[in-house]
Coordinates of C-alpha atoms in Angstrom, one line a residue:
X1063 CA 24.9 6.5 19.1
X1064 CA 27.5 6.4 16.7
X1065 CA 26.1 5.6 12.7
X1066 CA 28.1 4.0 9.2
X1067 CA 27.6 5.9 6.1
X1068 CA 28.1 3.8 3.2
X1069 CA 28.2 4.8 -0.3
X1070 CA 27.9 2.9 -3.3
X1071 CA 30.7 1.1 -4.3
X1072 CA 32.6 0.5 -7.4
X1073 CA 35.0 -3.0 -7.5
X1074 CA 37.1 -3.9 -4.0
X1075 CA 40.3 -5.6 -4.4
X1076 CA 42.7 -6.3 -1.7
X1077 CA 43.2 -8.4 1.2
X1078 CA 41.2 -8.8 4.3
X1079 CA 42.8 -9.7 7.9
X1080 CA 40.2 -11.9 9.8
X1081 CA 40.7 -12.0 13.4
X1082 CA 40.1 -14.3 16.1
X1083 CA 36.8 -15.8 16.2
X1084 CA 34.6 -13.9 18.8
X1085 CA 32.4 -17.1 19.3
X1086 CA 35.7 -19.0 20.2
X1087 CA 37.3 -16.0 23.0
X1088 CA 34.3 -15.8 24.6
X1089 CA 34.2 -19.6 25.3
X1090 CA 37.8 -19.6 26.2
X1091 CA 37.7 -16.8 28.5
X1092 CA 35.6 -18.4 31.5
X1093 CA 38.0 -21.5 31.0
X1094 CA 40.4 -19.7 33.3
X1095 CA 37.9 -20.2 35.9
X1096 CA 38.9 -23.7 36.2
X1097 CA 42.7 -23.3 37.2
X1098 CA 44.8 -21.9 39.5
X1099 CA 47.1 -21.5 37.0
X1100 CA 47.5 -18.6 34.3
X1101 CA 45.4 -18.9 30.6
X1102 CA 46.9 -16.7 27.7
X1103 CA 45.0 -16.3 24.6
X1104 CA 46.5 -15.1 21.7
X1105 CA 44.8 -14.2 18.5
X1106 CA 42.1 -12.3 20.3
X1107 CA 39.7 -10.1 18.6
X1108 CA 39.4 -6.9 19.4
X1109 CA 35.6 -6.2 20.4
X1110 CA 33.1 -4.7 23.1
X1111 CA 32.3 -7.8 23.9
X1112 CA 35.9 -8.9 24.9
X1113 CA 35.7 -6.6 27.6
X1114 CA 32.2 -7.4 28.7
X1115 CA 33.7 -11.0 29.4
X1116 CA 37.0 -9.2 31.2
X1117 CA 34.3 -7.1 33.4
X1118 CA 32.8 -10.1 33.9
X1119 CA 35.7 -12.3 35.0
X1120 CA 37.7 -9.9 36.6
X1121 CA 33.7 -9.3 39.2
X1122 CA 34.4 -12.8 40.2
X1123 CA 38.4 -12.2 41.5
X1124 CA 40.1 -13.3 38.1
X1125 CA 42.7 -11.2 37.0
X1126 CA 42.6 -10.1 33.2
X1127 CA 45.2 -8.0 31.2
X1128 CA 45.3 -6.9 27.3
X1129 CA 48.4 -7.0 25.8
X1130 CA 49.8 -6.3 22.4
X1131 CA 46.9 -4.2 21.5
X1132 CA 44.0 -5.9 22.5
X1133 CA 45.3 -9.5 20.1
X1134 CA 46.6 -11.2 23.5
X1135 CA 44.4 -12.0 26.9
X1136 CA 46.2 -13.0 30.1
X1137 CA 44.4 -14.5 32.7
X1138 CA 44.7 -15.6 36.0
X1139 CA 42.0 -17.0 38.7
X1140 CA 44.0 -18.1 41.6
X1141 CA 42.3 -15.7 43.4
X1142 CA 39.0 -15.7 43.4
X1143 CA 36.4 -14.1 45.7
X1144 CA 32.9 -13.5 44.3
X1145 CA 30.5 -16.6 42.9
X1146 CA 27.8 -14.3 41.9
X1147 CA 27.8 -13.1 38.3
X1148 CA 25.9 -10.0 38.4
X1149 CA 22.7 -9.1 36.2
X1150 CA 24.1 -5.8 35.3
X1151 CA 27.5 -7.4 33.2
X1152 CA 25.3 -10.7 32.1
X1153 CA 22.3 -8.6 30.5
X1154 CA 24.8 -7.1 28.2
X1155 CA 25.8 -10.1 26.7
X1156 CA 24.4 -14.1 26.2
X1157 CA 27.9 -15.4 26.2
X1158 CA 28.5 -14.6 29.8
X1159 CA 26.4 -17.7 31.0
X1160 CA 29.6 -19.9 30.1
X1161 CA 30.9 -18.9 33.6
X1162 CA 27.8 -21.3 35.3
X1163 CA 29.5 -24.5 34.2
X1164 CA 33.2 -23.4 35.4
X1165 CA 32.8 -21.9 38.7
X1166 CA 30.4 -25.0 39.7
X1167 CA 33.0 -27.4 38.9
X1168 CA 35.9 -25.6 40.7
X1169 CA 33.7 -23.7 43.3
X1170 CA 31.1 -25.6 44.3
X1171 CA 28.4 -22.8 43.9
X1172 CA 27.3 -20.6 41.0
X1173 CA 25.1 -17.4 41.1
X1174 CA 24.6 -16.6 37.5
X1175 CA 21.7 -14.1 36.3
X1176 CA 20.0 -15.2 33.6
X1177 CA 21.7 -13.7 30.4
X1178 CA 21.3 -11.2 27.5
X1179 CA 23.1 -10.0 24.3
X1180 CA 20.9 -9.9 20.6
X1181 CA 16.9 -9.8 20.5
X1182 CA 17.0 -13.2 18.9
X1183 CA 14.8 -15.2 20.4
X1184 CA 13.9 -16.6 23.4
X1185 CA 17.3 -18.7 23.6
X1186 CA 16.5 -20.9 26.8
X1187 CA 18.7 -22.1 29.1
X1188 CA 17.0 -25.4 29.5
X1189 CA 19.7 -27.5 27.9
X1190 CA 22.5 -26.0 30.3
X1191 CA 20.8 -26.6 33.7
X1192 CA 19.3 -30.5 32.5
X1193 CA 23.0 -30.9 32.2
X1194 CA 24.6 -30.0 34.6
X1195 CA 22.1 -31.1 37.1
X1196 CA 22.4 -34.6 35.4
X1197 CA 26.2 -34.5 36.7
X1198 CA 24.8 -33.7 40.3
X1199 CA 24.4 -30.0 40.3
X1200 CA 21.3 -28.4 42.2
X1201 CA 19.8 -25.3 40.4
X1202 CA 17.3 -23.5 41.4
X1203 CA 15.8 -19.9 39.8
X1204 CA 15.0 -16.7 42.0
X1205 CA 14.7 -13.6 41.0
X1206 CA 16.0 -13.7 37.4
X1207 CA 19.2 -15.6 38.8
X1208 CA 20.0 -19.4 38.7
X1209 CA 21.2 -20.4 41.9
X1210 CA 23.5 -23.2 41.5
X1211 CA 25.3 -25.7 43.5
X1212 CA 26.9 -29.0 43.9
X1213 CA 27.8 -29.8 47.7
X1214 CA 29.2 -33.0 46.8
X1215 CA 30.9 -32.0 43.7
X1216 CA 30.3 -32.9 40.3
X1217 CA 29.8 -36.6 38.9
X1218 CA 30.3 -37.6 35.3
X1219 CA 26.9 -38.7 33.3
X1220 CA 25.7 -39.7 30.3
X1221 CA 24.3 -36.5 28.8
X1222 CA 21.9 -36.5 25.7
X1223 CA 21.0 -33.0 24.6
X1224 CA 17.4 -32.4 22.6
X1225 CA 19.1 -30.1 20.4
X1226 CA 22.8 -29.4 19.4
X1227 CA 22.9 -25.9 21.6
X1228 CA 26.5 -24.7 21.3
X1229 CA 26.1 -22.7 24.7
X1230 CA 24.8 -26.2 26.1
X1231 CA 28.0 -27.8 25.2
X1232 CA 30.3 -25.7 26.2
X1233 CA 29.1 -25.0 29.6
X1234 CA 29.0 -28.8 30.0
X1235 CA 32.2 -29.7 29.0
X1236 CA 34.2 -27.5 30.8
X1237 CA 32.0 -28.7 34.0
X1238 CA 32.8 -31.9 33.4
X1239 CA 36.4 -31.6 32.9
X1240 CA 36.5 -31.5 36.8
X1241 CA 34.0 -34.2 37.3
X1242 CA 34.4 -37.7 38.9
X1243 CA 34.3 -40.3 36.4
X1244 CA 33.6 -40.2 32.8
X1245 CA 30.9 -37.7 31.2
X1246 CA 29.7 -38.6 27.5
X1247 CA 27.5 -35.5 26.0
X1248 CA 25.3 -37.0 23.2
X1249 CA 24.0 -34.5 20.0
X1250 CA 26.9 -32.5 20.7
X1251 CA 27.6 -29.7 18.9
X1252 CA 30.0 -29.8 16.2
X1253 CA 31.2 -26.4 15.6
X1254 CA 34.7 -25.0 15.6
X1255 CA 34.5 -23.5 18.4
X1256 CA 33.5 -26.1 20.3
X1257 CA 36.6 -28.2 19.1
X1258 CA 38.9 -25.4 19.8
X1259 CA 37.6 -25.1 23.5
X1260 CA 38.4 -28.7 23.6
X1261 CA 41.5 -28.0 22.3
X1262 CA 42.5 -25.4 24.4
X1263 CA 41.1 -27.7 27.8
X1264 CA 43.4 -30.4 26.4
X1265 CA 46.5 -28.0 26.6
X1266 CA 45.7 -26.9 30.7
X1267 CA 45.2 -31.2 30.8
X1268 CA 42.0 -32.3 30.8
X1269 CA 41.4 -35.6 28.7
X1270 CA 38.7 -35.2 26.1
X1271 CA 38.4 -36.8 22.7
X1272 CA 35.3 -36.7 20.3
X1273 CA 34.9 -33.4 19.3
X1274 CA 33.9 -32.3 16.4
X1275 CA 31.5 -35.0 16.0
X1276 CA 28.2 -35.8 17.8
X1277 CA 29.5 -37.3 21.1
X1278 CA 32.1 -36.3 23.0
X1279 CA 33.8 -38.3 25.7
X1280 CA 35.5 -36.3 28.9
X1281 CA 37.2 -38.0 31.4
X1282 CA 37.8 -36.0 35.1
X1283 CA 40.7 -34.7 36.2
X1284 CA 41.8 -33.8 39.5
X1285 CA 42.8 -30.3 38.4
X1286 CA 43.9 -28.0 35.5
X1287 CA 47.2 -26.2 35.0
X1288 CA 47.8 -23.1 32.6
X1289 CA 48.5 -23.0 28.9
X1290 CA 48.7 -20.0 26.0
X1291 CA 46.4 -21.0 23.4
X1292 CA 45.9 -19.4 19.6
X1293 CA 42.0 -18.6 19.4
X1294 CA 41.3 -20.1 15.8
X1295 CA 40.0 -17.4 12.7
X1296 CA 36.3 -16.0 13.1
X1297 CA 34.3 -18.0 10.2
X1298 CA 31.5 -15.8 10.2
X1299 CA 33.8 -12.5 10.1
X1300 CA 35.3 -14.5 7.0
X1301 CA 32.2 -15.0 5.2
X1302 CA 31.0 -11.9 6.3
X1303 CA 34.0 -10.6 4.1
X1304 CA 33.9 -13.1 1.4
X1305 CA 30.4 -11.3 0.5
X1306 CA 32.2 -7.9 0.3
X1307 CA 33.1 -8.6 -3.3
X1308 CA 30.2 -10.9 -4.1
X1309 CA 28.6 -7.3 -3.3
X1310 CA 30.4 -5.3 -5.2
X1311 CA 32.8 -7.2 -7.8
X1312 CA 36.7 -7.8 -7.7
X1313 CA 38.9 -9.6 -6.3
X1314 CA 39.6 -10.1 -2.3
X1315 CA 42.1 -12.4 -0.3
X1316 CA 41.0 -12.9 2.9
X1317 CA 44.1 -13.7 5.1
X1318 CA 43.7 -16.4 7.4
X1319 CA 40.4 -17.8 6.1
X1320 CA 40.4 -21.8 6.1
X1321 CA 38.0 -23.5 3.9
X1322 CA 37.1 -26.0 6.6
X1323 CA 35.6 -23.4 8.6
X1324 CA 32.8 -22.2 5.8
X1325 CA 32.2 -25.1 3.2
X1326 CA 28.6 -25.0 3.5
X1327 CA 28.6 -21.4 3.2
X1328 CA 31.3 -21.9 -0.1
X1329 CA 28.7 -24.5 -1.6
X1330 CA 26.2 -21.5 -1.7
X1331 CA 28.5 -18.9 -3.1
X1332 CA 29.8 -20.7 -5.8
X1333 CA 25.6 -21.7 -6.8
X1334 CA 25.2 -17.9 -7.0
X1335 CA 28.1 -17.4 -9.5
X1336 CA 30.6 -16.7 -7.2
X1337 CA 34.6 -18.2 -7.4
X1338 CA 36.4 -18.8 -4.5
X1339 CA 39.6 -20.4 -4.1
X1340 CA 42.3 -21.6 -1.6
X1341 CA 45.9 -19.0 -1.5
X1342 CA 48.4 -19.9 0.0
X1343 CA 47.5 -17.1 3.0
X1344 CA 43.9 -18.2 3.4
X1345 CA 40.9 -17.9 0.3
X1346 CA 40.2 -15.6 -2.6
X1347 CA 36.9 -14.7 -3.3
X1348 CA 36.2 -13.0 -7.0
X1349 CA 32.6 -12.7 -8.2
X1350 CA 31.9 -13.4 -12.4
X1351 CA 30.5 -10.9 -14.7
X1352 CA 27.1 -10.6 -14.4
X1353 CA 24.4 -10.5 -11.2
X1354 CA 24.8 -13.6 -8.7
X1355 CA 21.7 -16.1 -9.1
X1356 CA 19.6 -16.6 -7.0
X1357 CA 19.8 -19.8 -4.3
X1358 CA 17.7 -20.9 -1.7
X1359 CA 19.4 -21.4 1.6
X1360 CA 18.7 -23.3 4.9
X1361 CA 20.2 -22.8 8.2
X1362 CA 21.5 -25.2 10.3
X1363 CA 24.1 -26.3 13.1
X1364 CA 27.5 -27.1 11.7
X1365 CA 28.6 -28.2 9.5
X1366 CA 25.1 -26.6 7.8
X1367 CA 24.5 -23.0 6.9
X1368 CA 25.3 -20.9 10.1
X1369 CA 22.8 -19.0 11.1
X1370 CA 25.0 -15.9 12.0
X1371 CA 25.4 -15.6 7.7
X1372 CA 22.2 -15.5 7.0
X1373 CA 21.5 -11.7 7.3
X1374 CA 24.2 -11.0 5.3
X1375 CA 23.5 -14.2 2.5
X1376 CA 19.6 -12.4 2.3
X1377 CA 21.1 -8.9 1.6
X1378 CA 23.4 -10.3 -1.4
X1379 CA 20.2 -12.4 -2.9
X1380 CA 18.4 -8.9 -2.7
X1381 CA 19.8 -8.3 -6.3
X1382 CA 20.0 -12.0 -7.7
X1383 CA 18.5 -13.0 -10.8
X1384 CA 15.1 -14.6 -10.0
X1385 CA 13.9 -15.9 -6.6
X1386 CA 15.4 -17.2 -2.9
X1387 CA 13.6 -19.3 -0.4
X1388 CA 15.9 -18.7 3.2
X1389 CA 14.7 -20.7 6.3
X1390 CA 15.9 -20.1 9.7
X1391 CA 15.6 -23.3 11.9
X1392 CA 18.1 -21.8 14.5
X1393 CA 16.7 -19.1 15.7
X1394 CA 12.9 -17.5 15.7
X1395 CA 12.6 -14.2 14.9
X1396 CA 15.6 -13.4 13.1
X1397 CA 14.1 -11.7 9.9
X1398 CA 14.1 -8.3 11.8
X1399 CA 16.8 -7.4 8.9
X1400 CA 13.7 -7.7 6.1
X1401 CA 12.0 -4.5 6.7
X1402 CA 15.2 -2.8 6.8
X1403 CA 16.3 -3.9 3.6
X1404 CA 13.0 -3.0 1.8
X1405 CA 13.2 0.8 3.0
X1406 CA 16.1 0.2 0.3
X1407 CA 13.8 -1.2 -2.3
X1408 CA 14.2 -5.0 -1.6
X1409 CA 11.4 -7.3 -2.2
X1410 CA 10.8 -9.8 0.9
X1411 CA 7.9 -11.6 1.9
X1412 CA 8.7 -13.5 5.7
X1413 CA 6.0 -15.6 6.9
X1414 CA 7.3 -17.4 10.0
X1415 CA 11.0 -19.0 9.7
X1416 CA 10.8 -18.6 5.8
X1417 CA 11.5 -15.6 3.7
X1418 CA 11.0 -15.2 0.2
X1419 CA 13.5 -13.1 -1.5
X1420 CA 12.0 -11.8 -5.5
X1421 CA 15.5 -10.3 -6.7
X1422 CA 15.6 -6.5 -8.2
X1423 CA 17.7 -4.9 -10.3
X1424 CA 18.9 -2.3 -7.6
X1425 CA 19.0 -1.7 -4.7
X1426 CA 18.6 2.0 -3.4
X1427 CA 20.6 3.7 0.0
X1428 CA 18.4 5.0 2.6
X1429 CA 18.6 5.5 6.7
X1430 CA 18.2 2.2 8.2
X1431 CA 18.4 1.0 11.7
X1432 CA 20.5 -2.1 13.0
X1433 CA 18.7 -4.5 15.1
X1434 CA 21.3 -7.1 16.4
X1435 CA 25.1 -7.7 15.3
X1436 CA 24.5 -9.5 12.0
X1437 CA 22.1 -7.3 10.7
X1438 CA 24.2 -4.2 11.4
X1439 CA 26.7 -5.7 9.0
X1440 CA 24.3 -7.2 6.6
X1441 CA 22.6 -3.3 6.2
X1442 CA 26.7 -2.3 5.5
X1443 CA 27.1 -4.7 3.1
X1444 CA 23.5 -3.6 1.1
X1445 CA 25.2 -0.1 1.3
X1446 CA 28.4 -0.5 -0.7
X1447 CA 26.2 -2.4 -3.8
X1448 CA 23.2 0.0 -3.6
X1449 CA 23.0 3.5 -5.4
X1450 CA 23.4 6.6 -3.2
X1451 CA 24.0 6.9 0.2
X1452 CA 23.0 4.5 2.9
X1453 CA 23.4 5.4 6.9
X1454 CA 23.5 2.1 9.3
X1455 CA 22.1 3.5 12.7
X1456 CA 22.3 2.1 15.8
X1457 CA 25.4 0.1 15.2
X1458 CA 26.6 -0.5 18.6
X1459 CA 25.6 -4.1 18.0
X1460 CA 28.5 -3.9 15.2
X1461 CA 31.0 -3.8 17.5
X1462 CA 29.8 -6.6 19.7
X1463 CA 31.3 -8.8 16.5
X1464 CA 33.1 -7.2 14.2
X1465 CA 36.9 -5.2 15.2
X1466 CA 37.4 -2.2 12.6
X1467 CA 35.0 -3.0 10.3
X1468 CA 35.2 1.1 8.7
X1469 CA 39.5 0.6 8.1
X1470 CA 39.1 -3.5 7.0
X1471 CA 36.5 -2.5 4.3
X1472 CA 38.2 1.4 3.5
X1473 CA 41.5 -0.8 3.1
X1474 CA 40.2 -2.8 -0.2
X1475 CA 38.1 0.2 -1.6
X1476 CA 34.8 0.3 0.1
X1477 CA 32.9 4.0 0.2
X1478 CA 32.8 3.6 4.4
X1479 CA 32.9 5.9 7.4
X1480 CA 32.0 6.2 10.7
X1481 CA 30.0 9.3 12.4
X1482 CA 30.6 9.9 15.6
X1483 CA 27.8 10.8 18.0
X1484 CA 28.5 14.1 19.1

């Protein structure tokens, strides 16, 4: 497996790129699934998973092409043959249950094996299958696959979900774009992506309006045509980057970064001492003289603290001045970072969903191992502000999430390579 040597770092200045938000593609993707007609997505990021999702659509008949070096997907599923999404494509990857909700409402039938992707959690699909069998589906699970039909199509329903689950509402609002009658989805999640899959429904013609707030409102269509749609930035890449300099010092633009996406996150960097402002190509973020201060920091759904910044948000607070309470109420077991980041002299105490952050002076490079996609990068970030040499192992979860992380980071200064396994 391929590893990231990181050196400590003096200043970064430059500007960062931030691509296409991964969260977003991999929504939009399976949207093809419910037209005849073609889906182009432009603005893609360029990542592993990307083509996990084109294996994946491309199994059931769809027809996928990269263009323009990986930054456009074309799409078509006029064609297509196979219901069954196999375990050996979904295991790789937790985004590839969005195809459930699609190919029932087009299809009729769904064979989807119960997914995979990051150790975080258990991740349930509870939420998915109460939906969609409360707009007439019947599911049933056998042998690690959920078995899904609707002989006499889909029906719209009112649709309260226990929890915000982004997976939850996305699987059922594509379904019920298709649906007879109107669907409303109650505790809907509220996070960009979810309002730029609506978006991008609304431009192949299905009528949808509340999103971005807690209910959202889809009225059935008979059918969907095609449309080209621009996947909107990556927030988490962009506050993955905005920490490069909180990190390190200096000065990084961030091209393409929109407050709107990360103003929780903001509200925490500028507590820890850290400016950032708006440019006319997306934000600056500079960090004052001195060592950040500590904050204490609580995820939650959007427009909260997003759990996927939380790695990274624990590594800075490693060297803040005094002490950090973080709380994960996302996800369980998502601390596995902590131990890593001690083997380079941090002090962490986790009981639980809480972890206790005492900040030191230094931190020190060692060999560490990744254990999902945000703490690959969170490990990366540690590297460029600790002293000596740091080695990021296992970081095949990297690039699940993050396109060219090595040149973006190289290109404003960073101390940053990749070894390739031999």
């Amino acid at each position: 497996m391929d590893s990231i040597v990181v050196r400590g770092n003096g200043p970064l200045n430059g500007q960062i790129p931030i691509a296409g938000a991964k969260n977003a593609c991999l929504t939009l993707m399976p949207a093809t699934l419910l037209s005849e007609e073609p889906l182009t997505l432009t603005n893609a990021p360029r990542l592993s998973d990307i083509k996990t999702m084109s294996l994946l659509l491309q199994s059931l008949g769809a027809e996928v092409t990269s263009l323009q070096d990986g930054k456009v997907v074309a799409m078509s599923s006029h064609n297509l043959d196979n219901h069954v999404a196999d375990y050996d494509i979904v295991r790789k990857m937790r985004a590839s249950n969005l195809v459930l909700g699609p190919m029932l409402a087009r299809l009729g039938q769904a064979v989807v094996s119960l997914p995979g992707g990051c150790a975080i959690g258990a991740r349930p699909m509870d939420l998915h299958i109460h939906g969609l069998e409360a707009l007439g589906a019947e599911i049933e699970l056998k042998e690690g696959y959920l078995h899904a039909k609707a002989p006499k199509g889909l029906k719209g329903a009112v649709i309260e979900l226990a929890f915000a689950s982004v997976g939850a509402t996305e699987n059922i609002l594509m379904a019920s774009t298709l649906a007879k009658g109107t669907t409303v989805i109650k505790n809907a999640a509220r996070e960009p992506e979810i309002v730029d899959l609506a978006t991008c429904l609304r431009a192949m013609g299905a009528q949808i309006d509340g999103d971005g707030t807690s209910e959202i409102t889809i009225q059935g269509v008979d059918r969907l045509h095609g449309a080209t749609h621009p996947v909107v930035a990556d927030r988490i890449e962009l506050g993955t980057y905005m920490l490069a300099p909180a990190f390190c010092g200096g000065e990084v633009e961030l091209l393409g970064g929109r407050l709107d996406l990360v103003t929780a996150f903001v509200e925490k960097l500028h507590a820890a001492g850290i400016d950032v402002s708006e440019t006319e190509n997306g934000l600056k973020v500079a960090r004052k003289n001195g060592r950040v201060k500590a904050v204490d920091v609580t995820t939650e759904p959007f427009p909260g603290f997003p759990t996927d910044l939380q790695a990274q948000m624990m590594a800075l607070l490693c060297t803040a001045q005094g002490t950090s309470v973080l709380e994960e109420k996302i996800f369980e077991n998502r601390f596995m970072h902590a131990p890593e980041l001690v083997r380079m002299g941090a002090s962490i105490d986790v009981q639980g969903g809480t972890a206790t952050v005492h900040g030191v002076d230094q931190l020190k490079g060692a060999p560490v191992m990744a254990t999902d996609l945000r703490a690959s990068v969170s490990l990366i970030l540690a590297g460029l502000a600790a002293e000596g040499e740091t080695i990021v192992n296992r970081v095949y979860h990297l690039d699940r999430g993050y396109e060219r992380v090595e040149e973006k980071l190289g290109n404003v200064g960073a101390h940053i390579e990749r070894v390739r396994e031999s």
